[in-house]
Protein backbone atom coordinates (compact mmCIF):
# COMPACT_ATOMS: atom_id res chain seq x y z
CA UNK A 1 0.00 0.00 0.00
CA UNK A 2 1.30 3.44 -0.93
CA UNK A 3 1.59 5.99 1.90
CA UNK A 4 0.65 9.59 1.08
CA UNK A 5 0.68 12.38 3.64
CA UNK A 6 -2.41 14.58 3.77
CA UNK A 7 -1.04 18.04 4.51
CA UNK A 8 0.35 21.22 2.98
CA UNK A 9 2.80 21.66 5.90
CA UNK A 10 6.32 21.55 4.43
CA UNK A 11 8.00 20.56 7.71
CA UNK A 12 5.69 17.55 8.14
CA UNK A 13 6.19 16.56 4.51
CA UNK A 14 9.98 16.75 5.01
CA UNK A 15 9.73 14.63 8.19
CA UNK A 16 7.68 11.93 6.43
CA UNK A 17 9.99 11.99 3.42
CA UNK A 18 13.02 11.58 5.71
CA UNK A 19 11.46 8.39 7.14
CA UNK A 20 11.90 6.90 3.66
CA UNK A 21 8.35 5.57 3.42
CA UNK A 22 6.55 8.42 1.67
CA UNK A 23 5.00 7.80 -1.75
CA UNK A 24 3.18 11.10 -2.30
CA UNK A 25 1.21 14.04 -0.93
CA UNK A 26 -2.44 15.07 -1.03
CA UNK A 27 -3.64 18.60 -0.38
CA UNK A 28 -6.94 20.40 -0.64
CA UNK A 29 -7.99 24.06 -0.39
CA UNK A 30 -8.69 23.68 3.37
CA UNK A 31 -5.22 22.26 4.04
CA UNK A 32 -3.63 25.11 2.03
CA UNK A 33 -5.64 27.70 3.99
CA UNK A 34 -4.59 26.03 7.27
CA UNK A 35 -0.95 26.78 6.37
CA UNK A 36 -1.85 30.38 5.47
CA UNK A 37 -1.15 29.82 1.75
CA UNK A 38 -3.47 32.11 -0.19
CA UNK A 39 -3.46 33.70 -3.64
CA UNK A 40 -3.01 31.90 -6.96
CA UNK A 41 0.74 32.50 -7.32
CA UNK A 42 1.56 31.54 -3.71
CA UNK A 43 -0.50 28.38 -4.04
CA UNK A 44 1.27 27.39 -7.28
CA UNK A 45 4.68 28.06 -5.72
CA UNK A 46 3.70 25.96 -2.70
CA UNK A 47 2.80 23.01 -4.95
CA UNK A 48 6.20 23.34 -6.63
CA UNK A 49 7.92 23.41 -3.21
CA UNK A 50 6.09 20.21 -2.20
CA UNK A 51 7.14 18.50 -5.45
CA UNK A 52 10.78 19.39 -4.72
CA UNK A 53 10.58 17.55 -1.37
CA UNK A 54 8.89 14.28 -2.40
CA UNK A 55 9.53 11.79 -5.19
CA UNK A 56 5.91 10.74 -5.77
CA UNK A 57 2.56 12.15 -6.91
CA UNK A 58 1.28 15.43 -5.46
CA UNK A 59 -2.46 16.16 -5.70
CA UNK A 60 -3.37 19.78 -6.51
CA UNK A 61 -7.07 20.63 -6.39
CA UNK A 62 -8.98 22.78 -8.90
CA UNK A 63 -11.29 25.49 -7.56
CA UNK A 64 -13.51 25.79 -10.65
CA UNK A 65 -16.71 23.73 -10.69
CA UNK A 66 -17.50 23.98 -14.41
CA UNK A 67 -15.93 21.80 -17.12
CA UNK A 68 -14.09 24.60 -19.00
CA UNK A 69 -12.79 26.14 -15.78
CA UNK A 70 -11.57 22.80 -14.43
CA UNK A 71 -9.79 22.00 -17.70
CA UNK A 72 -8.16 25.45 -17.79
CA UNK A 73 -7.04 25.29 -14.15
CA UNK A 74 -6.03 21.63 -14.31
CA UNK A 75 -3.80 22.20 -17.34
CA UNK A 76 -2.03 25.06 -15.55
CA UNK A 77 -1.53 22.89 -12.44
CA UNK A 78 -0.28 19.91 -14.47
CA UNK A 79 2.25 22.17 -16.20
CA UNK A 80 3.75 23.21 -12.86
CA UNK A 81 5.59 19.92 -12.33
CA UNK A 82 5.51 16.34 -13.74
CA UNK A 83 4.53 15.00 -10.28
CA UNK A 84 1.28 17.01 -10.14
CA UNK A 85 -2.00 15.06 -10.15
CA UNK A 86 -5.09 17.18 -10.86
CA UNK A 87 -7.67 16.77 -8.10
CA UNK A 88 -11.28 17.16 -9.23
CA UNK A 89 -14.58 16.96 -7.29
CA UNK A 90 -16.95 14.13 -8.17
CA UNK A 91 -19.67 16.23 -9.82
CA UNK A 92 -20.95 15.86 -13.40
CA UNK A 93 -18.51 18.42 -14.85
CA UNK A 94 -15.73 16.86 -12.76
CA UNK A 95 -16.35 13.46 -14.34
CA UNK A 96 -16.28 15.11 -17.80
CA UNK A 97 -13.03 16.88 -16.90
CA UNK A 98 -11.58 13.61 -15.56
CA UNK A 99 -12.31 11.91 -18.90
CA UNK A 100 -10.73 14.86 -20.74
CA UNK A 101 -7.57 14.70 -18.59
CA UNK A 102 -7.24 10.90 -18.85
CA UNK A 103 -7.63 11.12 -22.66
CA UNK A 104 -4.86 13.73 -22.65
CA UNK A 105 -2.38 11.88 -20.42
CA UNK A 106 -2.87 14.06 -17.31
CA UNK A 107 -3.10 12.21 -13.99
CA UNK A 108 -6.24 12.76 -11.89
CA UNK A 109 -7.57 12.25 -8.38
CA UNK A 110 -11.37 12.37 -8.18
CA UNK A 111 -12.20 13.57 -4.70
CA UNK A 112 -15.08 13.85 -2.20
CA UNK A 113 -16.18 10.26 -2.89
CA UNK A 114 -18.82 9.05 -0.43
CA UNK A 115 -20.51 6.22 -2.38
CA UNK A 116 -19.60 3.26 -4.56
CA UNK A 117 -21.68 4.74 -7.40
CA UNK A 118 -19.41 7.79 -7.45
CA UNK A 119 -16.38 5.47 -7.37
CA UNK A 120 -17.72 3.55 -10.37
CA UNK A 121 -18.13 6.76 -12.40
CA UNK A 122 -14.60 7.90 -11.49
CA UNK A 123 -13.18 4.57 -12.73
CA UNK A 124 -15.18 4.73 -15.95
CA UNK A 125 -13.84 8.26 -16.57
CA UNK A 126 -10.31 6.83 -16.30
CA UNK A 127 -9.28 8.46 -13.00
CA UNK A 128 -5.74 7.63 -11.84
CA UNK A 129 -6.87 7.81 -8.20
CA UNK A 130 -10.17 8.37 -6.48
CA UNK A 131 -10.53 9.42 -2.85
CA UNK A 132 -13.25 8.02 -0.57
CA UNK A 133 -13.34 10.06 2.67
CA UNK A 134 -13.59 7.37 5.34
CA UNK A 135 -13.24 9.56 8.45
CA UNK A 136 -16.05 11.87 7.38
CA UNK A 137 -18.35 8.87 6.86
CA UNK A 138 -17.43 7.55 10.32
CA UNK A 139 -18.26 11.04 11.66
CA UNK A 140 -21.88 10.58 10.58
CA UNK A 141 -22.20 7.00 11.90
CA UNK A 142 -21.64 5.43 8.48
CA UNK A 143 -19.06 2.70 7.85
CA UNK A 144 -16.16 4.39 6.03
CA UNK A 145 -14.10 1.20 5.78
CA UNK A 146 -17.18 -0.64 4.49
CA UNK A 147 -17.15 1.74 1.52
CA UNK A 148 -13.50 0.88 0.79
CA UNK A 149 -14.43 -2.83 0.86
CA UNK A 150 -17.34 -2.28 -1.54
CA UNK A 151 -15.22 -0.28 -4.00
CA UNK A 152 -12.41 -2.89 -3.85
CA UNK A 153 -14.94 -5.60 -4.79
CA UNK A 154 -16.40 -3.56 -7.67
CA UNK A 155 -13.01 -2.56 -9.10
CA UNK A 156 -11.73 -6.14 -8.88
CA UNK A 157 -14.86 -7.47 -10.61
CA UNK A 158 -14.00 -5.45 -13.70
CA UNK A 159 -10.24 -4.95 -13.42
CA UNK A 160 -10.51 -1.16 -13.18
CA UNK A 161 -7.04 0.32 -12.83
CA UNK A 162 -8.14 3.42 -10.91
CA UNK A 163 -6.34 3.36 -7.57
CA UNK A 164 -8.39 3.45 -4.38
CA UNK A 165 -6.87 6.29 -2.33
CA UNK A 166 -8.39 6.01 1.15
CA UNK A 167 -8.64 9.62 2.40
CA UNK A 168 -9.82 11.37 5.53
CA UNK A 169 -7.79 8.76 7.42
CA UNK A 170 -7.63 9.83 11.04
CA UNK A 171 -5.69 7.18 13.01
CA UNK A 172 -3.52 4.08 12.90
CA UNK A 173 -6.39 1.56 12.81
CA UNK A 174 -7.76 3.22 9.68
CA UNK A 175 -4.36 2.62 8.04
CA UNK A 176 -4.16 -1.02 9.15
CA UNK A 177 -7.75 -1.78 8.12
CA UNK A 178 -7.20 -0.12 4.72
CA UNK A 179 -4.15 -2.36 4.23
CA UNK A 180 -6.19 -5.45 5.20
CA UNK A 181 -8.94 -4.55 2.72
CA UNK A 182 -6.43 -3.80 -0.05
CA UNK A 183 -6.72 -0.05 -0.61
CA UNK A 184 -4.02 0.91 -3.12
CA UNK A 185 -3.09 4.09 -1.25
CA UNK A 186 -3.89 5.73 2.05
CA UNK A 187 -3.44 9.41 2.80
CA UNK A 188 -3.32 10.52 6.40
CA UNK A 189 -1.74 12.88 8.90
CA UNK A 190 1.85 12.46 10.06
CA UNK A 191 0.58 11.60 13.57
CA UNK A 192 -1.25 8.51 12.24
CA UNK A 193 1.77 7.40 10.18
CA UNK A 194 4.16 7.78 13.13
CA UNK A 195 1.59 6.15 15.42
CA UNK A 196 2.19 2.86 13.59
CA UNK A 197 5.62 2.70 15.26
CA UNK A 198 4.31 2.83 18.81
CA UNK A 199 4.39 -0.29 20.98
CA UNK A 200 5.22 -0.39 24.73
CA UNK A 201 6.93 -3.79 24.37
CA UNK A 202 9.30 -2.28 21.78
CA UNK A 203 10.20 0.52 24.22
CA UNK A 204 10.61 -1.90 27.15
CA UNK A 205 12.60 -4.39 25.07
CA UNK A 206 14.95 -1.70 23.77
CA UNK A 207 15.50 -0.28 27.28
CA UNK A 208 16.33 -3.82 28.51
CA UNK A 209 18.77 -4.48 25.63
CA UNK A 210 20.59 -1.20 26.32
CA UNK A 211 20.69 -1.84 30.10
CA UNK A 212 22.10 -5.37 29.57
CA UNK A 213 24.70 -4.06 27.14
CA UNK A 214 25.84 -1.48 29.72
CA UNK A 215 26.24 -4.19 32.38
CA UNK A 216 28.75 -6.07 30.23
CA UNK A 217 30.67 -3.02 28.84
O1 LIG B 1 -7.78 13.70 2.09
C1 LIG B 1 -9.01 14.24 2.48
C2 LIG B 1 -8.86 14.92 3.76
O2 LIG B 1 -8.06 16.05 3.64
C3 LIG B 1 -10.07 15.18 4.54
O3 LIG B 1 -9.71 14.82 5.80
O4 LIG B 1 -9.87 14.81 8.22
O5 LIG B 1 -10.71 16.80 6.90
O6 LIG B 1 -11.95 14.64 6.87
P1 LIG B 1 -10.61 15.30 7.02
PDB file of C-alpha atoms and ligand atoms in Angstrom:
ATOM      1  CA  UNK A   1       0.000   0.000   0.000  1.00  0.00           C
ATOM      2  CA  UNK A   2       1.296   3.443  -0.928  1.00  0.00           C
ATOM      3  CA  UNK A   3       1.586   5.992   1.901  1.00  0.00           C
ATOM      4  CA  UNK A   4       0.648   9.587   1.077  1.00  0.00           C
ATOM      5  CA  UNK A   5       0.685  12.380   3.643  1.00  0.00           C
ATOM      6  CA  UNK A   6      -2.411  14.584   3.766  1.00  0.00           C
ATOM      7  CA  UNK A   7      -1.042  18.045   4.510  1.00  0.00           C
ATOM      8  CA  UNK A   8       0.354  21.216   2.977  1.00  0.00           C
ATOM      9  CA  UNK A   9       2.795  21.655   5.897  1.00  0.00           C
ATOM     10  CA  UNK A  10       6.318  21.550   4.425  1.00  0.00           C
ATOM     11  CA  UNK A  11       8.003  20.557   7.709  1.00  0.00           C
ATOM     12  CA  UNK A  12       5.694  17.554   8.140  1.00  0.00           C
ATOM     13  CA  UNK A  13       6.191  16.557   4.509  1.00  0.00           C
ATOM     14  CA  UNK A  14       9.981  16.747   5.015  1.00  0.00           C
ATOM     15  CA  UNK A  15       9.733  14.633   8.189  1.00  0.00           C
ATOM     16  CA  UNK A  16       7.676  11.929   6.435  1.00  0.00           C
ATOM     17  CA  UNK A  17       9.989  11.989   3.415  1.00  0.00           C
ATOM     18  CA  UNK A  18      13.024  11.581   5.713  1.00  0.00           C
ATOM     19  CA  UNK A  19      11.464   8.393   7.144  1.00  0.00           C
ATOM     20  CA  UNK A  20      11.901   6.905   3.662  1.00  0.00           C
ATOM     21  CA  UNK A  21       8.348   5.573   3.424  1.00  0.00           C
ATOM     22  CA  UNK A  22       6.551   8.422   1.672  1.00  0.00           C
ATOM     23  CA  UNK A  23       5.002   7.800  -1.753  1.00  0.00           C
ATOM     24  CA  UNK A  24       3.184  11.099  -2.301  1.00  0.00           C
ATOM     25  CA  UNK A  25       1.214  14.037  -0.935  1.00  0.00           C
ATOM     26  CA  UNK A  26      -2.437  15.072  -1.030  1.00  0.00           C
ATOM     27  CA  UNK A  27      -3.636  18.595  -0.382  1.00  0.00           C
ATOM     28  CA  UNK A  28      -6.935  20.402  -0.639  1.00  0.00           C
ATOM     29  CA  UNK A  29      -7.990  24.064  -0.388  1.00  0.00           C
ATOM     30  CA  UNK A  30      -8.693  23.681   3.366  1.00  0.00           C
ATOM     31  CA  UNK A  31      -5.217  22.260   4.044  1.00  0.00           C
ATOM     32  CA  UNK A  32      -3.630  25.107   2.031  1.00  0.00           C
ATOM     33  CA  UNK A  33      -5.639  27.700   3.986  1.00  0.00           C
ATOM     34  CA  UNK A  34      -4.588  26.029   7.269  1.00  0.00           C
ATOM     35  CA  UNK A  35      -0.952  26.775   6.368  1.00  0.00           C
ATOM     36  CA  UNK A  36      -1.852  30.380   5.471  1.00  0.00           C
ATOM     37  CA  UNK A  37      -1.146  29.818   1.753  1.00  0.00           C
ATOM     38  CA  UNK A  38      -3.471  32.114  -0.186  1.00  0.00           C
ATOM     39  CA  UNK A  39      -3.458  33.701  -3.639  1.00  0.00           C
ATOM     40  CA  UNK A  40      -3.010  31.898  -6.958  1.00  0.00           C
ATOM     41  CA  UNK A  41       0.740  32.503  -7.316  1.00  0.00           C
ATOM     42  CA  UNK A  42       1.557  31.539  -3.710  1.00  0.00           C
ATOM     43  CA  UNK A  43      -0.499  28.378  -4.038  1.00  0.00           C
ATOM     44  CA  UNK A  44       1.267  27.393  -7.277  1.00  0.00           C
ATOM     45  CA  UNK A  45       4.682  28.061  -5.719  1.00  0.00           C
ATOM     46  CA  UNK A  46       3.697  25.964  -2.701  1.00  0.00           C
ATOM     47  CA  UNK A  47       2.801  23.012  -4.945  1.00  0.00           C
ATOM     48  CA  UNK A  48       6.199  23.337  -6.627  1.00  0.00           C
ATOM     49  CA  UNK A  49       7.918  23.405  -3.215  1.00  0.00           C
ATOM     50  CA  UNK A  50       6.089  20.207  -2.198  1.00  0.00           C
ATOM     51  CA  UNK A  51       7.140  18.498  -5.450  1.00  0.00           C
ATOM     52  CA  UNK A  52      10.775  19.390  -4.720  1.00  0.00           C
ATOM     53  CA  UNK A  53      10.584  17.550  -1.372  1.00  0.00           C
ATOM     54  CA  UNK A  54       8.891  14.285  -2.401  1.00  0.00           C
ATOM     55  CA  UNK A  55       9.528  11.791  -5.190  1.00  0.00           C
ATOM     56  CA  UNK A  56       5.905  10.735  -5.775  1.00  0.00           C
ATOM     57  CA  UNK A  57       2.564  12.147  -6.905  1.00  0.00           C
ATOM     58  CA  UNK A  58       1.276  15.432  -5.457  1.00  0.00           C
ATOM     59  CA  UNK A  59      -2.456  16.157  -5.698  1.00  0.00           C
ATOM     60  CA  UNK A  60      -3.373  19.776  -6.510  1.00  0.00           C
ATOM     61  CA  UNK A  61      -7.068  20.626  -6.391  1.00  0.00           C
ATOM     62  CA  UNK A  62      -8.979  22.776  -8.896  1.00  0.00           C
ATOM     63  CA  UNK A  63     -11.291  25.491  -7.561  1.00  0.00           C
ATOM     64  CA  UNK A  64     -13.511  25.790 -10.650  1.00  0.00           C
ATOM     65  CA  UNK A  65     -16.706  23.731 -10.691  1.00  0.00           C
ATOM     66  CA  UNK A  66     -17.504  23.978 -14.412  1.00  0.00           C
ATOM     67  CA  UNK A  67     -15.928  21.802 -17.121  1.00  0.00           C
ATOM     68  CA  UNK A  68     -14.088  24.597 -18.998  1.00  0.00           C
ATOM     69  CA  UNK A  69     -12.793  26.137 -15.781  1.00  0.00           C
ATOM     70  CA  UNK A  70     -11.570  22.798 -14.428  1.00  0.00           C
ATOM     71  CA  UNK A  71      -9.786  22.005 -17.701  1.00  0.00           C
ATOM     72  CA  UNK A  72      -8.165  25.448 -17.792  1.00  0.00           C
ATOM     73  CA  UNK A  73      -7.036  25.290 -14.146  1.00  0.00           C
ATOM     74  CA  UNK A  74      -6.029  21.631 -14.306  1.00  0.00           C
ATOM     75  CA  UNK A  75      -3.803  22.201 -17.343  1.00  0.00           C
ATOM     76  CA  UNK A  76      -2.025  25.064 -15.551  1.00  0.00           C
ATOM     77  CA  UNK A  77      -1.533  22.886 -12.444  1.00  0.00           C
ATOM     78  CA  UNK A  78      -0.284  19.905 -14.470  1.00  0.00           C
ATOM     79  CA  UNK A  79       2.253  22.171 -16.203  1.00  0.00           C
ATOM     80  CA  UNK A  80       3.748  23.207 -12.862  1.00  0.00           C
ATOM     81  CA  UNK A  81       5.591  19.920 -12.332  1.00  0.00           C
ATOM     82  CA  UNK A  82       5.514  16.337 -13.736  1.00  0.00           C
ATOM     83  CA  UNK A  83       4.526  15.005 -10.283  1.00  0.00           C
ATOM     84  CA  UNK A  84       1.283  17.007 -10.139  1.00  0.00           C
ATOM     85  CA  UNK A  85      -1.995  15.061 -10.152  1.00  0.00           C
ATOM     86  CA  UNK A  86      -5.087  17.183 -10.860  1.00  0.00           C
ATOM     87  CA  UNK A  87      -7.667  16.774  -8.099  1.00  0.00           C
ATOM     88  CA  UNK A  88     -11.283  17.164  -9.234  1.00  0.00           C
ATOM     89  CA  UNK A  89     -14.576  16.962  -7.290  1.00  0.00           C
ATOM     90  CA  UNK A  90     -16.953  14.129  -8.166  1.00  0.00           C
ATOM     91  CA  UNK A  91     -19.667  16.234  -9.820  1.00  0.00           C
ATOM     92  CA  UNK A  92     -20.947  15.861 -13.403  1.00  0.00           C
ATOM     93  CA  UNK A  93     -18.512  18.423 -14.850  1.00  0.00           C
ATOM     94  CA  UNK A  94     -15.735  16.859 -12.755  1.00  0.00           C
ATOM     95  CA  UNK A  95     -16.351  13.457 -14.343  1.00  0.00           C
ATOM     96  CA  UNK A  96     -16.280  15.107 -17.803  1.00  0.00           C
ATOM     97  CA  UNK A  97     -13.032  16.878 -16.902  1.00  0.00           C
ATOM     98  CA  UNK A  98     -11.576  13.609 -15.558  1.00  0.00           C
ATOM     99  CA  UNK A  99     -12.306  11.913 -18.902  1.00  0.00           C
ATOM    100  CA  UNK A 100     -10.731  14.860 -20.744  1.00  0.00           C
ATOM    101  CA  UNK A 101      -7.572  14.696 -18.595  1.00  0.00           C
ATOM    102  CA  UNK A 102      -7.236  10.900 -18.847  1.00  0.00           C
ATOM    103  CA  UNK A 103      -7.627  11.125 -22.663  1.00  0.00           C
ATOM    104  CA  UNK A 104      -4.857  13.729 -22.650  1.00  0.00           C
ATOM    105  CA  UNK A 105      -2.381  11.884 -20.417  1.00  0.00           C
ATOM    106  CA  UNK A 106      -2.873  14.062 -17.315  1.00  0.00           C
ATOM    107  CA  UNK A 107      -3.102  12.212 -13.986  1.00  0.00           C
ATOM    108  CA  UNK A 108      -6.238  12.760 -11.887  1.00  0.00           C
ATOM    109  CA  UNK A 109      -7.565  12.247  -8.378  1.00  0.00           C
ATOM    110  CA  UNK A 110     -11.374  12.365  -8.177  1.00  0.00           C
ATOM    111  CA  UNK A 111     -12.205  13.572  -4.697  1.00  0.00           C
ATOM    112  CA  UNK A 112     -15.083  13.852  -2.199  1.00  0.00           C
ATOM    113  CA  UNK A 113     -16.180  10.261  -2.886  1.00  0.00           C
ATOM    114  CA  UNK A 114     -18.821   9.052  -0.430  1.00  0.00           C
ATOM    115  CA  UNK A 115     -20.511   6.223  -2.383  1.00  0.00           C
ATOM    116  CA  UNK A 116     -19.596   3.258  -4.558  1.00  0.00           C
ATOM    117  CA  UNK A 117     -21.680   4.741  -7.401  1.00  0.00           C
ATOM    118  CA  UNK A 118     -19.411   7.791  -7.450  1.00  0.00           C
ATOM    119  CA  UNK A 119     -16.384   5.468  -7.366  1.00  0.00           C
ATOM    120  CA  UNK A 120     -17.724   3.553 -10.367  1.00  0.00           C
ATOM    121  CA  UNK A 121     -18.130   6.761 -12.401  1.00  0.00           C
ATOM    122  CA  UNK A 122     -14.597   7.899 -11.494  1.00  0.00           C
ATOM    123  CA  UNK A 123     -13.179   4.571 -12.728  1.00  0.00           C
ATOM    124  CA  UNK A 124     -15.184   4.733 -15.950  1.00  0.00           C
ATOM    125  CA  UNK A 125     -13.843   8.255 -16.573  1.00  0.00           C
ATOM    126  CA  UNK A 126     -10.306   6.835 -16.295  1.00  0.00           C
ATOM    127  CA  UNK A 127      -9.276   8.458 -12.999  1.00  0.00           C
ATOM    128  CA  UNK A 128      -5.742   7.633 -11.843  1.00  0.00           C
ATOM    129  CA  UNK A 129      -6.870   7.814  -8.201  1.00  0.00           C
ATOM    130  CA  UNK A 130     -10.173   8.369  -6.476  1.00  0.00           C
ATOM    131  CA  UNK A 131     -10.531   9.421  -2.852  1.00  0.00           C
ATOM    132  CA  UNK A 132     -13.249   8.018  -0.574  1.00  0.00           C
ATOM    133  CA  UNK A 133     -13.336  10.064   2.672  1.00  0.00           C
ATOM    134  CA  UNK A 134     -13.589   7.375   5.337  1.00  0.00           C
ATOM    135  CA  UNK A 135     -13.243   9.558   8.449  1.00  0.00           C
ATOM    136  CA  UNK A 136     -16.051  11.869   7.382  1.00  0.00           C
ATOM    137  CA  UNK A 137     -18.348   8.866   6.856  1.00  0.00           C
ATOM    138  CA  UNK A 138     -17.434   7.553  10.317  1.00  0.00           C
ATOM    139  CA  UNK A 139     -18.256  11.044  11.656  1.00  0.00           C
ATOM    140  CA  UNK A 140     -21.881  10.578  10.579  1.00  0.00           C
ATOM    141  CA  UNK A 141     -22.200   7.002  11.899  1.00  0.00           C
ATOM    142  CA  UNK A 142     -21.636   5.426   8.475  1.00  0.00           C
ATOM    143  CA  UNK A 143     -19.057   2.696   7.847  1.00  0.00           C
ATOM    144  CA  UNK A 144     -16.159   4.391   6.028  1.00  0.00           C
ATOM    145  CA  UNK A 145     -14.096   1.198   5.781  1.00  0.00           C
ATOM    146  CA  UNK A 146     -17.180  -0.638   4.490  1.00  0.00           C
ATOM    147  CA  UNK A 147     -17.150   1.738   1.525  1.00  0.00           C
ATOM    148  CA  UNK A 148     -13.504   0.880   0.789  1.00  0.00           C
ATOM    149  CA  UNK A 149     -14.427  -2.828   0.861  1.00  0.00           C
ATOM    150  CA  UNK A 150     -17.341  -2.281  -1.536  1.00  0.00           C
ATOM    151  CA  UNK A 151     -15.219  -0.283  -4.003  1.00  0.00           C
ATOM    152  CA  UNK A 152     -12.411  -2.888  -3.850  1.00  0.00           C
ATOM    153  CA  UNK A 153     -14.937  -5.596  -4.795  1.00  0.00           C
ATOM    154  CA  UNK A 154     -16.403  -3.560  -7.670  1.00  0.00           C
ATOM    155  CA  UNK A 155     -13.009  -2.559  -9.098  1.00  0.00           C
ATOM    156  CA  UNK A 156     -11.726  -6.139  -8.879  1.00  0.00           C
ATOM    157  CA  UNK A 157     -14.856  -7.469 -10.609  1.00  0.00           C
ATOM    158  CA  UNK A 158     -13.998  -5.453 -13.704  1.00  0.00           C
ATOM    159  CA  UNK A 159     -10.237  -4.954 -13.424  1.00  0.00           C
ATOM    160  CA  UNK A 160     -10.506  -1.161 -13.179  1.00  0.00           C
ATOM    161  CA  UNK A 161      -7.038   0.318 -12.835  1.00  0.00           C
ATOM    162  CA  UNK A 162      -8.145   3.424 -10.906  1.00  0.00           C
ATOM    163  CA  UNK A 163      -6.338   3.355  -7.569  1.00  0.00           C
ATOM    164  CA  UNK A 164      -8.389   3.451  -4.381  1.00  0.00           C
ATOM    165  CA  UNK A 165      -6.871   6.290  -2.327  1.00  0.00           C
ATOM    166  CA  UNK A 166      -8.388   6.010   1.147  1.00  0.00           C
ATOM    167  CA  UNK A 167      -8.641   9.622   2.398  1.00  0.00           C
ATOM    168  CA  UNK A 168      -9.815  11.375   5.535  1.00  0.00           C
ATOM    169  CA  UNK A 169      -7.793   8.763   7.419  1.00  0.00           C
ATOM    170  CA  UNK A 170      -7.631   9.831  11.042  1.00  0.00           C
ATOM    171  CA  UNK A 171      -5.694   7.184  13.011  1.00  0.00           C
ATOM    172  CA  UNK A 172      -3.520   4.080  12.897  1.00  0.00           C
ATOM    173  CA  UNK A 173      -6.385   1.555  12.814  1.00  0.00           C
ATOM    174  CA  UNK A 174      -7.763   3.220   9.683  1.00  0.00           C
ATOM    175  CA  UNK A 175      -4.363   2.622   8.038  1.00  0.00           C
ATOM    176  CA  UNK A 176      -4.158  -1.021   9.146  1.00  0.00           C
ATOM    177  CA  UNK A 177      -7.749  -1.776   8.120  1.00  0.00           C
ATOM    178  CA  UNK A 178      -7.199  -0.123   4.723  1.00  0.00           C
ATOM    179  CA  UNK A 179      -4.150  -2.361   4.228  1.00  0.00           C
ATOM    180  CA  UNK A 180      -6.194  -5.453   5.199  1.00  0.00           C
ATOM    181  CA  UNK A 181      -8.939  -4.554   2.715  1.00  0.00           C
ATOM    182  CA  UNK A 182      -6.432  -3.798  -0.051  1.00  0.00           C
ATOM    183  CA  UNK A 183      -6.722  -0.047  -0.613  1.00  0.00           C
ATOM    184  CA  UNK A 184      -4.023   0.915  -3.115  1.00  0.00           C
ATOM    185  CA  UNK A 185      -3.087   4.088  -1.248  1.00  0.00           C
ATOM    186  CA  UNK A 186      -3.885   5.729   2.049  1.00  0.00           C
ATOM    187  CA  UNK A 187      -3.439   9.409   2.798  1.00  0.00           C
ATOM    188  CA  UNK A 188      -3.322  10.518   6.396  1.00  0.00           C
ATOM    189  CA  UNK A 189      -1.741  12.882   8.896  1.00  0.00           C
ATOM    190  CA  UNK A 190       1.853  12.458  10.055  1.00  0.00           C
ATOM    191  CA  UNK A 191       0.582  11.596  13.569  1.00  0.00           C
ATOM    192  CA  UNK A 192      -1.250   8.505  12.239  1.00  0.00           C
ATOM    193  CA  UNK A 193       1.769   7.402  10.176  1.00  0.00           C
ATOM    194  CA  UNK A 194       4.163   7.782  13.130  1.00  0.00           C
ATOM    195  CA  UNK A 195       1.585   6.152  15.418  1.00  0.00           C
ATOM    196  CA  UNK A 196       2.192   2.864  13.594  1.00  0.00           C
ATOM    197  CA  UNK A 197       5.615   2.701  15.260  1.00  0.00           C
ATOM    198  CA  UNK A 198       4.313   2.829  18.809  1.00  0.00           C
ATOM    199  CA  UNK A 199       4.390  -0.293  20.978  1.00  0.00           C
ATOM    200  CA  UNK A 200       5.215  -0.389  24.732  1.00  0.00           C
ATOM    201  CA  UNK A 201       6.932  -3.788  24.365  1.00  0.00           C
ATOM    202  CA  UNK A 202       9.303  -2.276  21.781  1.00  0.00           C
ATOM    203  CA  UNK A 203      10.200   0.524  24.224  1.00  0.00           C
ATOM    204  CA  UNK A 204      10.609  -1.898  27.145  1.00  0.00           C
ATOM    205  CA  UNK A 205      12.602  -4.385  25.066  1.00  0.00           C
ATOM    206  CA  UNK A 206      14.946  -1.700  23.769  1.00  0.00           C
ATOM    207  CA  UNK A 207      15.499  -0.280  27.276  1.00  0.00           C
ATOM    208  CA  UNK A 208      16.330  -3.819  28.507  1.00  0.00           C
ATOM    209  CA  UNK A 209      18.766  -4.480  25.631  1.00  0.00           C
ATOM    210  CA  UNK A 210      20.590  -1.201  26.320  1.00  0.00           C
ATOM    211  CA  UNK A 211      20.687  -1.842  30.101  1.00  0.00           C
ATOM    212  CA  UNK A 212      22.101  -5.373  29.573  1.00  0.00           C
ATOM    213  CA  UNK A 213      24.698  -4.057  27.139  1.00  0.00           C
ATOM    214  CA  UNK A 214      25.837  -1.481  29.715  1.00  0.00           C
ATOM    215  CA  UNK A 215      26.240  -4.190  32.380  1.00  0.00           C
ATOM    216  CA  UNK A 216      28.754  -6.066  30.234  1.00  0.00           C
ATOM    217  CA  UNK A 217      30.673  -3.024  28.844  1.00  0.00           C
TER     218      UNK A 217
HETATM  219  O1  LIG B   1      -7.780  13.701   2.094  1.00  0.00           O
HETATM  220  C1  LIG B   1      -9.011  14.238   2.483  1.00  0.00           C
HETATM  221  C2  LIG B   1      -8.856  14.922   3.760  1.00  0.00           C
HETATM  222  O2  LIG B   1      -8.056  16.054   3.643  1.00  0.00           O
HETATM  223  C3  LIG B   1     -10.070  15.175   4.536  1.00  0.00           C
HETATM  224  O3  LIG B   1      -9.714  14.820   5.798  1.00  0.00           O
HETATM  225  O4  LIG B   1      -9.868  14.809   8.218  1.00  0.00           O
HETATM  226  O5  LIG B   1     -10.712  16.799   6.896  1.00  0.00           O
HETATM  227  O6  LIG B   1     -11.950  14.639   6.872  1.00  0.00           O
HETATM  228  P1  LIG B   1     -10.613  15.298   7.024  1.00  0.00           P
END
